[in-house]
Amino acid sequence: MTAKLTDVANLAGVSATTVSRVINNHGYLSEKTKQKVFDAMRELNYQPNSLARSLQGKKMKLIGIIFPSITNPFFAELIEDIEMQLFTQGYKIILCNAGKNKQKESEYIKMLLANQVDGIIAGAHNLGIDEYQQLGLPIVSFDRKLSDNIPIVSCDNYQGIELAVHDLLQAGCKKITFVGDKQLKGNPTDERLKAYCDTMDKLNLDAHICSVAFSDSPLLKNMTIRKMLIEDKPDGITCTDDLTAILVLQEAKKLGIRVPEDLKVIGFDGTKQIQTYHSELSTIAQPISDISTLLVDLLLERINDPKKEPNQMHYKLPVKLIKNETTA
Amino acid sequence: MTAKLTDVANLAGVSATTVSRVINNHGYLSEKTKQKVFDAMRELNYQPNSLARSLQGKKMKLIGIIFPSITNPFFAELIEDIEMQLFTQGYKIILCNAGKNKQKESEYIKMLLANQVDGIIAGAHNLGIDEYQQLGLPIVSFDRKLSDNIPIVSCDNYQGIELAVHDLLQAGCKKITFVGDKQLKGNPTDERLKAYCDTMDKLNLDAHICSVAFSDSPLLKNMTIRKMLIEDKPDGITCTDDLTAILVLQEAKKLGIRVPEDLKVIGFDGTKQIQTYHSELSTIAQPISDISTLLVDLLLERINDPKKEPNQMHYKLPVKLIKNETTA
DNA sequence: TTGTAGGCGTTATCAT
DNA sequence: ATGATAACGCCTACAA
């Protein structure tokens, strides 16, 4: 079907070894032979077979990316950024949408192993620690504790909610509610709730938590939010992500609650997408590009030098307040 | 490092061939041997090496997915759906974000070839026909003419804009503008503009086209739209996609133009994302799930039986009007 | 029912 | 400066 090494060798009138050498730029080659080989490669439209190469221990230049979903704008932007970074280094990615499905995540990990990927970037939220413990593969994690020896990259979730609450206070809010997951899971995102509670505590204010899980459907979230708006009548809401914040805005509108006059709302994530198409929303912006750069750097470092231990186990990147109309 | 076939064979006290047989469920095996082998596999946490397998002609169970971007909600939902479908069939995907970058798309194609993918689903918009012509690999295309022998799946773009324009008319619009790309490229999406022009023609109405390209930045789009709103003062706008429609809504709001009283707007795509977070927007919904199913079915059919020619070369799937407030 | 030998496309080692 | 050969991990004849 497609041309192989020996075809090129035949055409160029040299041995397979020589062709291999010019491909890998190994040892001493005469310019003349190089040229012959290059010409033959071009003529046959030759493409080295990655599979055969990595049977000899060469890298596949392939990374597994495990995230819950790409339809969430935050993950989409993060993954797209990761993909860009990796591409410039010659890496391709196998995209694994784990959803909320523990078994799918588990099967994907097996497949990645079978495909000899060079490493994994994991940001899903299903599996227990043990599954990742002994993969014998470079892994870095986003926003999630996987194991003691797997480095975590996340934004400074604590600082983020602190900023958000203070922004609401400064805008005059007296009764601030947190909308987000109440259930702690030992992950960095737990810090968001913690920051909210701590801050309210310090200010001697009552904490109001409206529990909405990441994996809840928008419909269910809407109902929960609506109930909260009606019963609690908060004048400020800090949300665990931008999408939830938009649902809050929508429900408020339906109920005739004016934003920002009667209610101020702030989100979390700060994707370009939301800032472009919901430009009214104030939010805490995660440094998406810095996160992806760090994830990729840490991973490639481990791939290229597996012995080297990472300097830190948890990298917390600073967030930024983006102030718009909803907290005016 | 990781266990291999011979390790399993040794542990089970059988030959490598036998282990291979139980893995592939080949020929006659005694239950006893099977059990021994299974046990050994489990004990060693054995995972067959896909690379070595497909060196023998076995399928890699890997598909390349080439699209412009995953941050566009439409592509995100389409790709996520494709990924789901393929996963249930045991396939993984290599995600290739081509952006508006011709060279990147070209390099990705080479990489996919080198990685021995079993097929490609292409939906990017950069390369000329020739690049895809002779890949010698099963390919299906979304919304784009790649070559005479590559089947295309798309929605019925023509019908979509017809529906949209008629919806605007029925809502009382007299002066309807089309916002979208003016440049024809020989792709199915060209039908959108054509449908607009034809329909306006039939109705003896003047066509107004506000040219905005898919790859324009939101900022540039905003400026173009603003100018059009001020100068043309349309009372109805049919957009080439939902995101553009939202920009129109935003600019209209800034200019104090009331929707739907002074201006009615309808989009195109109908993603869950936009329908959830911009639930006011009327739109023409593409049958995302049907599209992905068809793409995957056609591709797998070609992979499993390369000789078989597709029945059709262009599959046009019906669209659906989703009526909301913006065309009330 | 199970084992032996050869080969998939490439690279590393050892020659020359 | 270039070649021959074995090896990577697995699978498919062919044998037994």
PDB file of N, CA, C and O in Angstrom, chain A residues 39-62:
ATOM      1  N   ASP A  39      15.561  12.480  -2.021  1.00  0.00           N
ATOM      2  CA  ASP A  39      14.833  12.461  -3.284  1.00  0.00           C
ATOM      3  C   ASP A  39      13.896  11.253  -3.353  1.00  0.00           C
ATOM      4  O   ASP A  39      12.726  11.376  -3.725  1.00  0.00           O
ATOM      5  N   ALA A  40      14.423  10.111  -2.985  1.00  0.00           N
ATOM      6  CA  ALA A  40      13.613   8.891  -3.032  1.00  0.00           C
ATOM      7  C   ALA A  40      12.405   9.019  -2.105  1.00  0.00           C
ATOM      8  O   ALA A  40      11.286   8.626  -2.445  1.00  0.00           O
ATOM      9  N   MET A  41      12.645   9.580  -0.926  1.00  0.00           N
ATOM     10  CA  MET A  41      11.553   9.749   0.031  1.00  0.00           C
ATOM     11  C   MET A  41      10.454  10.615  -0.575  1.00  0.00           C
ATOM     12  O   MET A  41       9.271  10.302  -0.483  1.00  0.00           O
ATOM     13  N   ARG A  42      10.877  11.701  -1.163  1.00  0.00           N
ATOM     14  CA  ARG A  42       9.905  12.610  -1.755  1.00  0.00           C
ATOM     15  C   ARG A  42       9.143  11.906  -2.878  1.00  0.00           C
ATOM     16  O   ARG A  42       7.922  11.970  -2.944  1.00  0.00           O
ATOM     17  N   GLU A  43       9.891  11.231  -3.715  1.00  0.00           N
ATOM     18  CA  GLU A  43       9.262  10.588  -4.873  1.00  0.00           C
ATOM     19  C   GLU A  43       8.214   9.566  -4.445  1.00  0.00           C
ATOM     20  O   GLU A  43       7.162   9.445  -5.069  1.00  0.00           O
ATOM     21  N   LEU A  44       8.503   8.843  -3.384  1.00  0.00           N
ATOM     22  CA  LEU A  44       7.564   7.805  -2.932  1.00  0.00           C
ATOM     23  C   LEU A  44       6.553   8.344  -1.933  1.00  0.00           C
ATOM     24  O   LEU A  44       5.699   7.616  -1.455  1.00  0.00           O
ATOM     25  N   ASN A  45       6.702   9.623  -1.607  1.00  0.00           N
ATOM     26  CA  ASN A  45       5.831  10.210  -0.608  1.00  0.00           C
ATOM     27  C   ASN A  45       5.907   9.392   0.681  1.00  0.00           C
ATOM     28  O   ASN A  45       4.899   9.047   1.291  1.00  0.00           O
ATOM     29  N   TYR A  46       7.133   9.112   1.054  1.00  0.00           N
ATOM     30  CA  TYR A  46       7.347   8.210   2.189  1.00  0.00           C
ATOM     31  C   TYR A  46       7.065   8.864   3.538  1.00  0.00           C
ATOM     32  O   TYR A  46       7.398  10.020   3.772  1.00  0.00           O
ATOM     33  N   GLN A  47       6.425   8.100   4.389  1.00  0.00           N
ATOM     34  CA  GLN A  47       6.057   8.552   5.725  1.00  0.00           C
ATOM     35  C   GLN A  47       6.463   7.449   6.701  1.00  0.00           C
ATOM     36  O   GLN A  47       5.913   6.353   6.641  1.00  0.00           O
ATOM     37  N   PRO A  48       7.418   7.693   7.588  1.00  0.00           N
ATOM     38  CA  PRO A  48       7.851   6.612   8.501  1.00  0.00           C
ATOM     39  C   PRO A  48       6.678   6.092   9.326  1.00  0.00           C
ATOM     40  O   PRO A  48       5.799   6.861   9.704  1.00  0.00           O
ATOM     41  N   ASN A  49       6.671   4.838   9.561  1.00  0.00           N
ATOM     42  CA  ASN A  49       5.600   4.221  10.346  1.00  0.00           C
ATOM     43  C   ASN A  49       5.888   4.340  11.844  1.00  0.00           C
ATOM     44  O   ASN A  49       6.767   3.672  12.377  1.00  0.00           O
ATOM     45  N   SER A  50       5.122   5.206  12.485  1.00  0.00           N
ATOM     46  CA  SER A  50       5.346   5.455  13.923  1.00  0.00           C
ATOM     47  C   SER A  50       5.298   4.182  14.745  1.00  0.00           C
ATOM     48  O   SER A  50       6.004   4.039  15.740  1.00  0.00           O
ATOM     49  N   LEU A  51       4.417   3.281  14.349  1.00  0.00           N
ATOM     50  CA  LEU A  51       4.235   2.054  15.128  1.00  0.00           C
ATOM     51  C   LEU A  51       5.527   1.244  15.183  1.00  0.00           C
ATOM     52  O   LEU A  51       5.995   0.871  16.258  1.00  0.00           O
ATOM     53  N   ALA A  52       6.067   1.020  14.002  1.00  0.00           N
ATOM     54  CA  ALA A  52       7.296   0.237  13.949  1.00  0.00           C
ATOM     55  C   ALA A  52       8.417   0.947  14.701  1.00  0.00           C
ATOM     56  O   ALA A  52       9.211   0.319  15.389  1.00  0.00           O
ATOM     57  N   ARG A  53       8.446   2.255  14.589  1.00  0.00           N
ATOM     58  CA  ARG A  53       9.497   2.999  15.269  1.00  0.00           C
ATOM     59  C   ARG A  53       9.416   2.812  16.777  1.00  0.00           C
ATOM     60  O   ARG A  53      10.413   2.578  17.440  1.00  0.00           O
ATOM     61  N   SER A  54       8.211   2.944  17.306  1.00  0.00           N
ATOM     62  CA  SER A  54       8.194   2.911  18.767  1.00  0.00           C
ATOM     63  C   SER A  54       8.240   1.490  19.298  1.00  0.00           C
ATOM     64  O   SER A  54       8.411   1.290  20.491  1.00  0.00           O
ATOM     65  N   LEU A  55       8.152   0.519  18.388  1.00  0.00           N
ATOM     66  CA  LEU A  55       8.439  -0.840  18.849  1.00  0.00           C
ATOM     67  C   LEU A  55       9.902  -0.925  19.295  1.00  0.00           C
ATOM     68  O   LEU A  55      10.266  -1.767  20.109  1.00  0.00           O
ATOM     69  N   GLN A  56      10.723  -0.059  18.748  1.00  0.00           N
ATOM     70  CA  GLN A  56      12.142  -0.057  19.141  1.00  0.00           C
ATOM     71  C   GLN A  56      12.407   0.897  20.284  1.00  0.00           C
ATOM     72  O   GLN A  56      13.554   1.226  20.558  1.00  0.00           O
ATOM     73  N   GLY A  57      11.385   1.382  20.906  1.00  0.00           N
ATOM     74  CA  GLY A  57      11.616   2.251  22.045  1.00  0.00           C
ATOM     75  C   GLY A  57      11.521   3.725  21.735  1.00  0.00           C
ATOM     76  O   GLY A  57      11.643   4.562  22.619  1.00  0.00           O
ATOM     77  N   LYS A  58      11.328   4.060  20.463  1.00  0.00           N
ATOM     78  CA  LYS A  58      11.138   5.475  20.130  1.00  0.00           C
ATOM     79  C   LYS A  58       9.813   5.964  20.729  1.00  0.00           C
ATOM     80  O   LYS A  58       8.876   5.190  20.914  1.00  0.00           O
ATOM     81  N   LYS A  59       9.749   7.251  20.944  1.00  0.00           N
ATOM     82  CA  LYS A  59       8.526   7.823  21.507  1.00  0.00           C
ATOM     83  C   LYS A  59       7.408   7.859  20.454  1.00  0.00           C
ATOM     84  O   LYS A  59       7.664   8.107  19.280  1.00  0.00           O
ATOM     85  N   MET A  60       6.200   7.661  20.902  1.00  0.00           N
ATOM     86  CA  MET A  60       5.064   7.757  19.990  1.00  0.00           C
ATOM     87  C   MET A  60       4.688   9.218  19.729  1.00  0.00           C
ATOM     88  O   MET A  60       3.932   9.512  18.819  1.00  0.00           O
ATOM     89  N   LYS A  61       5.135  10.100  20.579  1.00  0.00           N
ATOM     90  CA  LYS A  61       4.734  11.511  20.453  1.00  0.00           C
ATOM     91  C   LYS A  61       3.215  11.618  20.522  1.00  0.00           C
ATOM     92  O   LYS A  61       2.585  12.254  19.675  1.00  0.00           O
ATOM     93  N   LEU A  62       2.674  10.950  21.482  1.00  0.00           N
ATOM     94  CA  LEU A  62       1.219  10.885  21.637  1.00  0.00           C
ATOM     95  C   LEU A  62       0.876  11.069  23.110  1.00  0.00           C
ATOM     96  O   LEU A  62       1.477  10.429  23.967  1.00  0.00           O
TER      97      LEU A  62
END
